[in-house]
Amino acid sequence: MTDHGHDHDHERTVAPMVDEITDFEVLEIALRELCIEKGIFTAEEHRRFTEFAEQIGPTPAARLVARAWLDPEFKKLALSEPMAASKEVGVDWMEPTGFGTPSDFTAFEILADTPGVHHVIVCALCSCYPRPILGNSPEWYRTPNYRRRLVRWPRQVLAEFGLYLPDDVAIRVQDSNQKHRFMVMPMRPEGTDDWTEDQLTEIVTRDCLIGVALPKPGVTINVITQTRPAIHPASSS
Amino acid sequence: GSQVKRNAHHKHAVGKGDPQVYAGQAGEPMFKVGDTVVVRELPVVFYTRTPEYVRGARGEIATVAYESPAAEDETWDRTDAKPEWFYVVRFNMAELWDGYTGTADDTIQTEIPERWLQSAT
């Protein structure tokens, strides 16, 4: 078992979860502990925000859209008082602080697609996103690539997502560069007559709510675009 | 911890929200929906949230959005900054970008505080 001068059982020792702590993790711990020590925020507040961030996701937004498709009165509310409509699907934009989250604000607007206009959102300056109702932003949404190109070549970027829009549909890019946060309300697709709210909710994916995809019967997950394999892959095992 | 100097922001908006906490403080909005405006070429020192791609461009007011201090003041915690009106402004892509390859009806909307806008008429 062991021949290096002591007799504990290495096989029974709990292995560390990671081989090495990264610089980022070291700095995160240092910053968090200093803030708590200096009273900038408490450990309890840190836990509360973490739990808030872990329970958000795109489901309430999908339900909001499905309900608006089924109920014209609710659709009116969603477009005129989007934060009141959010409450109907369980999202209170004033949480978790009593004045909203510090970075998402409380100026929410829903952009309704029409037969002639398709909306798609971006934050060219950073990654502003309607987190309380849509959850955390996808990694690609935060990349300089998406932010730089969507404002200039929206049709090409959407095509890379597999979304080809005809020329009689105008694209409207919404750059969320101040306190407003935006979400897209796509049009209800064909072939969904008699569907229940639950069925409709399932096809309104996060990507549909950003505007890089359209809801489609049978498609209940985000788009996975076809990409060419790397010519020189990092590892060729 | 009680001696740490804090900004007051985390308390004054409770129960109202931000930007609702600034409602009624900016006076009459200078522009209304449908007005044509031009984005001014203001000097930018250290910080702005008005994108470079719309500077000097002509657009149309799509929404009279809300009142708030401009980000250029808020970012330095200038609590004495007067709130102003914000507008969602719509720009035509084909006019904005040289050699735009989409359609003539494609648009982009971005939000701009009043100080950056002047009437185009």
mmCIF file of C-alpha atoms in Angstrom:
data_model
loop_
_atom_site.group_PDB
_atom_site.id
_atom_site.type_symbol
_atom_site.label_atom_id
_atom_site.label_comp_id
_atom_site.label_asym_id
_atom_site.label_seq_id
_atom_site.Cartn_x
_atom_site.Cartn_y
_atom_site.Cartn_z
ATOM 1 C CA MET A 1 0.000 0.000 0.000
ATOM 2 C CA THR A 2 2.363 2.670 1.184
ATOM 3 C CA ASP A 3 6.074 2.721 1.664
ATOM 4 C CA HIS A 4 6.701 6.399 2.344
ATOM 5 C CA GLY A 5 6.967 6.371 6.105
ATOM 6 C CA HIS A 6 3.381 6.463 7.359
ATOM 7 C CA ASP A 7 0.561 3.982 7.429
ATOM 8 C CA HIS A 8 -2.622 5.718 6.269
ATOM 9 C CA ASP A 9 -4.648 4.244 3.464
ATOM 10 C CA HIS A 10 -4.377 6.354 0.307
ATOM 11 C CA GLU A 11 -7.123 4.450 -1.436
ATOM 12 C CA ARG A 12 -9.600 5.456 1.266
ATOM 13 C CA THR A 13 -8.628 9.129 1.260
ATOM 14 C CA VAL A 14 -11.203 11.428 -0.324
ATOM 15 C CA ALA A 15 -9.807 12.720 -3.585
ATOM 16 C CA PRO A 16 -9.844 16.488 -4.155
ATOM 17 C CA MET A 17 -12.673 17.643 -6.464
ATOM 18 C CA VAL A 18 -10.253 19.496 -8.711
ATOM 19 C CA ASP A 19 -6.584 18.958 -9.350
ATOM 20 C CA GLU A 20 -5.736 22.586 -9.003
ATOM 21 C CA ILE A 21 -7.530 25.753 -7.907
ATOM 22 C CA THR A 22 -7.416 28.368 -10.661
ATOM 23 C CA ASP A 23 -6.261 31.964 -10.206
ATOM 24 C CA PHE A 24 -9.848 33.038 -10.755
ATOM 25 C CA GLU A 25 -11.056 30.884 -7.870
ATOM 26 C CA VAL A 26 -8.321 32.175 -5.568
ATOM 27 C CA LEU A 27 -9.316 35.769 -6.356
ATOM 28 C CA GLU A 28 -13.038 34.999 -6.003
ATOM 29 C CA ILE A 29 -12.502 33.625 -2.496
ATOM 30 C CA ALA A 30 -10.211 36.521 -1.529
ATOM 31 C CA LEU A 31 -12.694 39.139 -2.750
ATOM 32 C CA ARG A 32 -15.739 37.459 -1.190
ATOM 33 C CA GLU A 33 -14.065 36.960 2.183
ATOM 34 C CA LEU A 34 -12.763 40.538 2.278
ATOM 35 C CA CYS A 35 -16.197 41.945 1.417
ATOM 36 C CA ILE A 36 -17.818 39.896 4.162
ATOM 37 C CA GLU A 37 -15.072 40.840 6.636
ATOM 38 C CA LYS A 38 -15.503 44.543 5.855
ATOM 39 C CA GLY A 39 -19.287 44.374 5.998
ATOM 40 C CA ILE A 40 -19.885 45.290 2.339
ATOM 41 C CA PHE A 41 -22.299 42.345 2.257
ATOM 42 C CA THR A 42 -23.000 39.425 4.543
ATOM 43 C CA ALA A 43 -22.502 35.709 3.923
ATOM 44 C CA GLU A 44 -26.289 35.362 4.167
ATOM 45 C CA GLU A 45 -26.777 37.963 1.393
ATOM 46 C CA HIS A 46 -24.246 36.178 -0.789
ATOM 47 C CA ARG A 47 -26.129 32.927 -0.317
ATOM 48 C CA ARG A 48 -29.448 34.608 -1.084
ATOM 49 C CA PHE A 49 -28.186 36.077 -4.379
ATOM 50 C CA THR A 50 -26.583 32.798 -5.379
ATOM 51 C CA GLU A 51 -29.833 30.976 -4.759
ATOM 52 C CA PHE A 52 -31.735 33.593 -6.749
ATOM 53 C CA ALA A 53 -29.325 33.192 -9.659
ATOM 54 C CA GLU A 54 -29.626 29.416 -9.539
ATOM 55 C CA GLN A 55 -33.420 29.258 -9.724
ATOM 56 C CA ILE A 56 -33.929 31.578 -12.712
ATOM 57 C CA GLY A 57 -34.476 30.104 -16.178
ATOM 58 C CA PRO A 58 -36.403 30.546 -19.440
ATOM 59 C CA THR A 59 -39.540 28.587 -18.455
ATOM 60 C CA PRO A 60 -41.605 31.535 -17.108
ATOM 61 C CA ALA A 61 -40.912 33.512 -20.288
ATOM 62 C CA ALA A 62 -41.956 30.550 -22.444
ATOM 63 C CA ARG A 63 -45.183 30.201 -20.456
ATOM 64 C CA LEU A 64 -45.848 33.915 -20.798
ATOM 65 C CA VAL A 65 -45.642 33.627 -24.588
ATOM 66 C CA ALA A 66 -47.825 30.493 -24.687
ATOM 67 C CA ARG A 67 -50.472 32.170 -22.542
ATOM 68 C CA ALA A 68 -50.391 35.278 -24.728
ATOM 69 C CA TRP A 69 -50.958 33.087 -27.800
ATOM 70 C CA LEU A 70 -54.045 31.577 -26.156
ATOM 71 C CA ASP A 71 -55.462 34.648 -24.457
ATOM 72 C CA PRO A 72 -55.727 37.958 -26.367
ATOM 73 C CA GLU A 73 -56.414 39.870 -23.142
ATOM 74 C CA PHE A 74 -53.230 38.500 -21.581
ATOM 75 C CA LYS A 75 -51.313 39.369 -24.743
ATOM 76 C CA LYS A 76 -52.509 42.957 -24.404
ATOM 77 C CA LEU A 77 -51.309 43.002 -20.795
ATOM 78 C CA ALA A 78 -47.957 41.472 -21.799
ATOM 79 C CA LEU A 79 -47.343 44.201 -24.352
ATOM 80 C CA SER A 80 -48.646 47.153 -22.318
ATOM 81 C CA GLU A 81 -47.580 46.122 -18.780
ATOM 82 C CA PRO A 82 -44.943 43.431 -19.233
ATOM 83 C CA MET A 83 -43.913 43.369 -15.575
ATOM 84 C CA ALA A 84 -47.515 42.822 -14.459
ATOM 85 C CA ALA A 85 -47.758 39.979 -16.989
ATOM 86 C CA SER A 86 -44.470 38.561 -15.652
ATOM 87 C CA LYS A 87 -46.049 38.293 -12.199
ATOM 88 C CA GLU A 88 -48.792 36.102 -13.687
ATOM 89 C CA VAL A 89 -46.116 33.548 -14.600
ATOM 90 C CA GLY A 90 -44.401 33.797 -11.216
ATOM 91 C CA VAL A 91 -41.721 36.410 -11.886
ATOM 92 C CA ASP A 92 -41.625 39.506 -9.716
ATOM 93 C CA TRP A 93 -39.107 41.911 -11.256
ATOM 94 C CA MET A 94 -38.689 43.607 -7.848
ATOM 95 C CA GLU A 95 -36.962 40.528 -6.458
ATOM 96 C CA PRO A 96 -34.593 39.771 -4.827
ATOM 97 C CA THR A 97 -33.846 43.219 -3.360
ATOM 98 C CA GLY A 98 -37.177 45.029 -3.329
ATOM 99 C CA PHE A 99 -36.002 47.237 -6.225
ATOM 100 C CA GLY A 100 -35.090 44.567 -8.764
ATOM 101 C CA THR A 101 -31.684 43.090 -9.404
ATOM 102 C CA PRO A 102 -28.995 45.803 -9.539
ATOM 103 C CA SER A 103 -27.963 44.873 -13.086
ATOM 104 C CA ASP A 104 -31.242 43.953 -14.819
ATOM 105 C CA PHE A 105 -33.346 46.928 -13.639
ATOM 106 C CA THR A 106 -37.147 47.045 -13.796
ATOM 107 C CA ALA A 107 -37.821 48.337 -17.315
ATOM 108 C CA PHE A 108 -38.926 45.246 -19.198
ATOM 109 C CA GLU A 109 -40.396 45.297 -22.696
ATOM 110 C CA ILE A 110 -41.724 42.477 -24.864
ATOM 111 C CA LEU A 111 -41.192 42.817 -28.612
ATOM 112 C CA ALA A 112 -43.998 41.100 -30.509
ATOM 113 C CA ASP A 113 -43.141 39.678 -33.910
ATOM 114 C CA THR A 114 -45.635 40.259 -36.728
ATOM 115 C CA PRO A 115 -45.889 38.713 -40.194
ATOM 116 C CA GLY A 116 -43.729 41.633 -41.401
ATOM 117 C CA VAL A 117 -41.240 42.157 -38.541
ATOM 118 C CA HIS A 118 -38.887 39.752 -36.765
ATOM 119 C CA HIS A 119 -37.079 40.929 -33.603
ATOM 120 C CA VAL A 120 -33.736 39.750 -32.270
ATOM 121 C CA ILE A 121 -31.927 41.065 -29.183
ATOM 122 C CA VAL A 122 -28.290 41.750 -28.371
ATOM 123 C CA CYS A 123 -26.291 43.828 -25.923
ATOM 124 C CA ALA A 124 -23.459 45.197 -28.033
ATOM 125 C CA LEU A 125 -21.847 46.873 -25.001
ATOM 126 C CA CYS A 126 -21.739 43.844 -22.699
ATOM 127 C CA SER A 127 -24.332 41.108 -22.081
ATOM 128 C CA CYS A 128 -27.536 42.784 -20.758
ATOM 129 C CA TYR A 129 -30.291 40.188 -20.717
ATOM 130 C CA PRO A 130 -33.737 39.867 -19.064
ATOM 131 C CA ARG A 131 -32.371 37.491 -16.432
ATOM 132 C CA PRO A 132 -35.299 37.515 -13.962
ATOM 133 C CA ILE A 133 -37.619 35.973 -16.567
ATOM 134 C CA LEU A 134 -35.180 34.313 -18.997
ATOM 135 C CA GLY A 135 -32.398 33.060 -16.717
ATOM 136 C CA ASN A 136 -28.707 33.493 -17.358
ATOM 137 C CA SER A 137 -27.556 34.499 -20.812
ATOM 138 C CA PRO A 138 -26.007 31.869 -23.071
ATOM 139 C CA GLU A 139 -22.252 31.944 -23.481
ATOM 140 C CA TRP A 140 -22.409 32.904 -27.178
ATOM 141 C CA TYR A 141 -24.666 35.883 -26.361
ATOM 142 C CA ARG A 142 -21.775 37.391 -24.365
ATOM 143 C CA THR A 143 -19.115 36.916 -27.030
ATOM 144 C CA PRO A 144 -17.623 39.908 -28.874
ATOM 145 C CA ASN A 145 -18.352 37.943 -32.044
ATOM 146 C CA TYR A 146 -22.161 37.927 -31.632
ATOM 147 C CA ARG A 147 -22.201 41.483 -30.242
ATOM 148 C CA ARG A 148 -20.085 42.899 -33.048
ATOM 149 C CA ARG A 149 -21.762 41.120 -35.937
ATOM 150 C CA LEU A 150 -25.475 41.016 -35.092
ATOM 151 C CA VAL A 151 -25.861 44.796 -35.266
ATOM 152 C CA ARG A 152 -24.234 44.888 -38.706
ATOM 153 C CA TRP A 153 -24.981 41.542 -40.407
ATOM 154 C CA PRO A 154 -28.155 40.250 -38.703
ATOM 155 C CA ARG A 155 -29.287 38.090 -41.634
ATOM 156 C CA GLN A 156 -25.945 36.344 -41.905
ATOM 157 C CA VAL A 157 -25.771 35.720 -38.141
ATOM 158 C CA LEU A 158 -29.339 34.386 -38.052
ATOM 159 C CA ALA A 159 -28.535 32.134 -41.011
ATOM 160 C CA GLU A 160 -25.689 30.641 -38.978
ATOM 161 C CA PHE A 161 -28.327 29.780 -36.355
ATOM 162 C CA GLY A 162 -30.314 28.068 -39.118
ATOM 163 C CA LEU A 163 -32.866 30.873 -39.331
ATOM 164 C CA TYR A 164 -33.366 32.110 -42.888
ATOM 165 C CA LEU A 165 -35.902 34.932 -43.119
ATOM 166 C CA PRO A 166 -37.474 35.954 -46.425
ATOM 167 C CA ASP A 167 -36.950 39.475 -47.711
ATOM 168 C CA ASP A 168 -40.557 40.466 -47.012
ATOM 169 C CA VAL A 169 -39.846 40.063 -43.288
ATOM 170 C CA ALA A 170 -37.965 43.068 -41.923
ATOM 171 C CA ILE A 171 -35.419 42.283 -39.233
ATOM 172 C CA ARG A 172 -35.406 44.563 -36.234
ATOM 173 C CA VAL A 173 -32.320 44.234 -34.040
ATOM 174 C CA GLN A 174 -32.808 45.562 -30.514
ATOM 175 C CA ASP A 175 -29.595 46.629 -28.804
ATOM 176 C CA SER A 176 -30.229 46.676 -25.030
ATOM 177 C CA ASN A 177 -27.665 49.277 -24.093
ATOM 178 C CA GLN A 178 -29.399 51.088 -21.200
ATOM 179 C CA LYS A 179 -31.912 50.069 -18.494
ATOM 180 C CA HIS A 180 -34.525 48.401 -20.698
ATOM 181 C CA ARG A 181 -34.397 44.623 -21.011
ATOM 182 C CA PHE A 182 -36.117 43.011 -23.963
ATOM 183 C CA MET A 183 -37.581 39.651 -24.878
ATOM 184 C CA VAL A 184 -39.101 38.516 -28.149
ATOM 185 C CA MET A 185 -42.663 37.231 -28.451
ATOM 186 C CA PRO A 186 -42.550 35.077 -31.592
ATOM 187 C CA MET A 187 -45.653 34.316 -33.634
ATOM 188 C CA ARG A 188 -47.535 31.108 -32.950
ATOM 189 C CA PRO A 189 -46.476 28.574 -35.586
ATOM 190 C CA GLU A 190 -48.767 26.618 -37.880
ATOM 191 C CA GLY A 191 -49.777 23.133 -36.807
ATOM 192 C CA THR A 192 -50.444 23.987 -33.173
ATOM 193 C CA ASP A 193 -54.248 24.266 -33.269
ATOM 194 C CA ASP A 194 -55.892 22.834 -30.147
ATOM 195 C CA TRP A 195 -52.556 22.701 -28.327
ATOM 196 C CA THR A 196 -52.605 23.243 -24.559
ATOM 197 C CA GLU A 197 -50.618 25.949 -22.775
ATOM 198 C CA ASP A 198 -48.133 23.292 -21.606
ATOM 199 C CA GLN A 199 -47.602 21.996 -25.141
ATOM 200 C CA LEU A 200 -47.078 25.505 -26.499
ATOM 201 C CA THR A 201 -44.720 26.394 -23.640
ATOM 202 C CA GLU A 202 -42.483 23.476 -24.594
ATOM 203 C CA ILE A 203 -41.728 24.770 -28.085
ATOM 204 C CA VAL A 204 -40.876 28.319 -26.959
ATOM 205 C CA THR A 205 -37.184 27.775 -26.330
ATOM 206 C CA ARG A 206 -34.718 30.281 -24.927
ATOM 207 C CA ASP A 207 -33.406 30.882 -28.444
ATOM 208 C CA CYS A 208 -36.929 31.803 -29.647
ATOM 209 C CA LEU A 209 -37.138 34.383 -26.849
ATOM 210 C CA ILE A 210 -33.818 35.944 -27.907
ATOM 211 C CA GLY A 211 -34.912 35.885 -31.539
ATOM 212 C CA VAL A 212 -32.288 33.577 -33.041
ATOM 213 C CA ALA A 213 -34.859 30.811 -33.621
ATOM 214 C CA LEU A 214 -38.548 30.427 -34.373
ATOM 215 C CA PRO A 215 -40.819 28.050 -32.447
ATOM 216 C CA LYS A 216 -41.557 24.870 -34.347
ATOM 217 C CA PRO A 217 -43.816 21.910 -33.487
ATOM 218 C CA GLY A 218 -41.611 19.031 -32.366
ATOM 219 C CA VAL A 219 -38.612 21.203 -31.486
ATOM 220 C CA THR A 220 -38.304 21.638 -27.722
ATOM 221 C CA ILE A 221 -34.583 22.302 -27.322
ATOM 222 C CA ASN A 222 -32.301 25.119 -28.425
ATOM 223 C CA VAL A 223 -30.811 25.156 -31.885
ATOM 224 C CA ILE A 224 -27.658 23.208 -32.450
ATOM 225 C CA THR A 225 -26.101 24.554 -35.599
ATOM 226 C CA GLN A 226 -24.282 22.346 -38.049
ATOM 227 C CA THR A 227 -20.640 23.320 -38.031
ATOM 228 C CA ARG A 228 -17.704 21.873 -39.888
ATOM 229 C CA PRO A 229 -15.322 19.790 -37.773
ATOM 230 C CA ALA A 230 -11.992 21.433 -36.976
ATOM 231 C CA ILE A 231 -9.292 20.709 -39.530
ATOM 232 C CA HIS A 232 -6.629 20.677 -36.827
ATOM 233 C CA PRO A 233 -8.468 19.557 -33.675
ATOM 234 C CA ALA A 234 -6.857 20.352 -30.339
ATOM 235 C CA SER A 235 -6.652 16.690 -29.414
ATOM 236 C CA SER A 236 -6.798 13.880 -31.948
ATOM 237 C CA SER A 237 -7.182 10.794 -29.788
ATOM 238 C CA GLY B 1 -18.815 47.440 8.425
ATOM 239 C CA SER B 2 -21.130 50.268 9.520
ATOM 240 C CA GLN B 3 -18.321 52.763 8.858
ATOM 241 C CA VAL B 4 -18.046 51.771 5.182
ATOM 242 C CA LYS B 5 -19.289 54.582 2.950
ATOM 243 C CA ARG B 6 -22.142 53.245 0.810
ATOM 244 C CA ASN B 7 -24.103 54.790 -1.994
ATOM 245 C CA ALA B 8 -27.736 55.314 -1.122
ATOM 246 C CA HIS B 9 -28.995 53.572 -4.205
ATOM 247 C CA HIS B 10 -29.812 50.227 -2.627
ATOM 248 C CA LYS B 11 -32.362 51.922 -0.389
ATOM 249 C CA HIS B 12 -34.052 54.730 -2.305
ATOM 250 C CA ALA B 13 -35.585 52.508 -5.013
ATOM 251 C CA VAL B 14 -37.094 49.866 -2.714
ATOM 252 C CA GLY B 15 -40.740 49.295 -3.571
ATOM 253 C CA LYS B 16 -40.496 51.422 -6.729
ATOM 254 C CA GLY B 17 -37.820 49.887 -8.914
ATOM 255 C CA ASP B 18 -35.169 51.492 -11.069
ATOM 256 C CA PRO B 19 -35.770 53.575 -13.259
ATOM 257 C CA GLN B 20 -39.295 54.088 -11.792
ATOM 258 C CA VAL B 21 -37.693 55.814 -8.779
ATOM 259 C CA TYR B 22 -36.827 58.743 -11.100
ATOM 260 C CA ALA B 23 -40.334 59.159 -12.563
ATOM 261 C CA GLY B 24 -41.544 62.737 -12.765
ATOM 262 C CA GLN B 25 -38.108 64.308 -12.319
ATOM 263 C CA ALA B 26 -37.111 65.114 -15.890
ATOM 264 C CA GLY B 27 -39.878 67.502 -16.869
ATOM 265 C CA GLU B 28 -41.470 67.406 -20.308
ATOM 266 C CA PRO B 29 -39.837 65.082 -22.844
ATOM 267 C CA MET B 30 -38.310 67.030 -25.737
ATOM 268 C CA PHE B 31 -39.337 64.409 -28.338
ATOM 269 C CA LYS B 32 -42.388 62.276 -29.054
ATOM 270 C CA VAL B 33 -42.904 58.980 -30.891
ATOM 271 C CA GLY B 34 -42.362 59.446 -34.623
ATOM 272 C CA ASP B 35 -40.056 62.471 -34.330
ATOM 273 C CA THR B 36 -36.937 62.380 -36.473
ATOM 274 C CA VAL B 37 -33.739 62.951 -34.515
ATOM 275 C CA VAL B 38 -30.015 63.060 -35.133
ATOM 276 C CA VAL B 39 -27.550 61.599 -32.645
ATOM 277 C CA ARG B 40 -25.111 64.280 -31.532
ATOM 278 C CA GLU B 41 -21.356 63.798 -31.692
ATOM 279 C CA LEU B 42 -20.682 64.552 -28.032
ATOM 280 C CA PRO B 43 -17.161 64.134 -26.715
ATOM 281 C CA VAL B 44 -16.745 60.872 -24.832
ATOM 282 C CA VAL B 45 -14.327 60.929 -21.932
ATOM 283 C CA PHE B 46 -13.928 57.650 -20.039
ATOM 284 C CA TYR B 47 -17.494 56.385 -20.387
ATOM 285 C CA THR B 48 -20.634 56.394 -22.502
ATOM 286 C CA ARG B 49 -23.443 53.988 -23.358
ATOM 287 C CA THR B 50 -24.379 55.612 -26.654
ATOM 288 C CA PRO B 51 -22.991 53.256 -29.296
ATOM 289 C CA GLU B 52 -20.436 54.624 -31.695
ATOM 290 C CA TYR B 53 -22.320 53.119 -34.623
ATOM 291 C CA VAL B 54 -25.205 55.619 -34.309
ATOM 292 C CA ARG B 55 -23.209 58.819 -33.776
ATOM 293 C CA GLY B 56 -24.278 61.404 -36.294
ATOM 294 C CA ALA B 57 -26.978 59.100 -37.654
ATOM 295 C CA ARG B 58 -30.598 60.027 -38.282
ATOM 296 C CA GLY B 59 -33.273 57.952 -36.560
ATOM 297 C CA GLU B 60 -36.875 57.961 -35.452
ATOM 298 C CA ILE B 61 -38.217 57.965 -31.881
ATOM 299 C CA ALA B 62 -39.865 54.540 -31.379
ATOM 300 C CA THR B 63 -40.578 54.788 -27.636
ATOM 301 C CA VAL B 64 -40.417 57.534 -25.046
ATOM 302 C CA ALA B 65 -38.962 55.114 -22.528
ATOM 303 C CA TYR B 66 -38.418 56.403 -18.977
ATOM 304 C CA GLU B 67 -36.617 58.996 -16.871
ATOM 305 C CA SER B 68 -33.213 58.294 -15.356
ATOM 306 C CA PRO B 69 -29.869 59.959 -14.780
ATOM 307 C CA ALA B 70 -27.665 59.304 -17.810
ATOM 308 C CA ALA B 71 -25.276 56.379 -17.532
ATOM 309 C CA GLU B 72 -22.425 58.840 -18.112
ATOM 310 C CA ASP B 73 -23.241 60.355 -14.669
ATOM 311 C CA GLU B 74 -24.539 57.276 -12.849
ATOM 312 C CA THR B 75 -21.381 55.326 -13.533
ATOM 313 C CA TRP B 76 -19.387 57.831 -11.443
ATOM 314 C CA ASP B 77 -22.075 57.832 -8.732
ATOM 315 C CA ARG B 78 -22.920 61.475 -9.370
ATOM 316 C CA THR B 79 -26.001 61.598 -7.172
ATOM 317 C CA ASP B 80 -26.673 65.237 -8.073
ATOM 318 C CA ALA B 81 -27.153 64.394 -11.762
ATOM 319 C CA LYS B 82 -30.567 65.478 -13.017
ATOM 320 C CA PRO B 83 -32.681 62.657 -14.487
ATOM 321 C CA GLU B 84 -33.487 63.009 -18.186
ATOM 322 C CA TRP B 85 -35.743 61.258 -20.676
ATOM 323 C CA PHE B 86 -34.554 58.134 -22.455
ATOM 324 C CA TYR B 87 -35.801 57.124 -25.886
ATOM 325 C CA VAL B 88 -35.717 53.941 -27.943
ATOM 326 C CA VAL B 89 -34.556 55.240 -31.317
ATOM 327 C CA ARG B 90 -35.020 53.288 -34.556
ATOM 328 C CA PHE B 91 -32.424 53.442 -37.312
ATOM 329 C CA ASN B 92 -32.655 52.105 -40.821
ATOM 330 C CA MET B 93 -29.843 49.585 -41.370
ATOM 331 C CA ALA B 94 -29.367 50.432 -45.033
ATOM 332 C CA GLU B 95 -28.799 54.108 -44.087
ATOM 333 C CA LEU B 96 -26.620 53.257 -41.091
ATOM 334 C CA TRP B 97 -24.202 50.825 -42.725
ATOM 335 C CA ASP B 98 -22.395 51.446 -45.958
ATOM 336 C CA GLY B 99 -23.029 48.497 -48.259
ATOM 337 C CA TYR B 100 -25.680 46.905 -46.064
ATOM 338 C CA THR B 101 -26.649 43.582 -47.605
ATOM 339 C CA GLY B 102 -30.034 43.026 -45.933
ATOM 340 C CA THR B 103 -33.315 44.552 -47.073
ATOM 341 C CA ALA B 104 -34.240 48.238 -47.194
ATOM 342 C CA ASP B 105 -36.690 47.693 -44.318
ATOM 343 C CA ASP B 106 -34.289 46.166 -41.774
ATOM 344 C CA THR B 107 -33.902 48.321 -38.673
ATOM 345 C CA ILE B 108 -31.926 48.515 -35.448
ATOM 346 C CA GLN B 109 -33.182 50.054 -32.231
ATOM 347 C CA THR B 110 -31.069 51.359 -29.398
ATOM 348 C CA GLU B 111 -31.812 53.399 -26.300
ATOM 349 C CA ILE B 112 -30.401 56.916 -25.986
ATOM 350 C CA PRO B 113 -30.697 59.652 -23.320
ATOM 351 C CA GLU B 114 -32.017 63.045 -24.370
ATOM 352 C CA ARG B 115 -28.668 64.857 -24.139
ATOM 353 C CA TRP B 116 -27.443 62.867 -27.142
ATOM 354 C CA LEU B 117 -30.353 63.782 -29.420
ATOM 355 C CA GLN B 118 -31.281 66.795 -31.453
ATOM 356 C CA SER B 119 -34.252 67.417 -33.701
ATOM 357 C CA ALA B 120 -33.599 66.642 -37.365
ATOM 358 C CA THR B 121 -36.218 69.080 -38.600
#
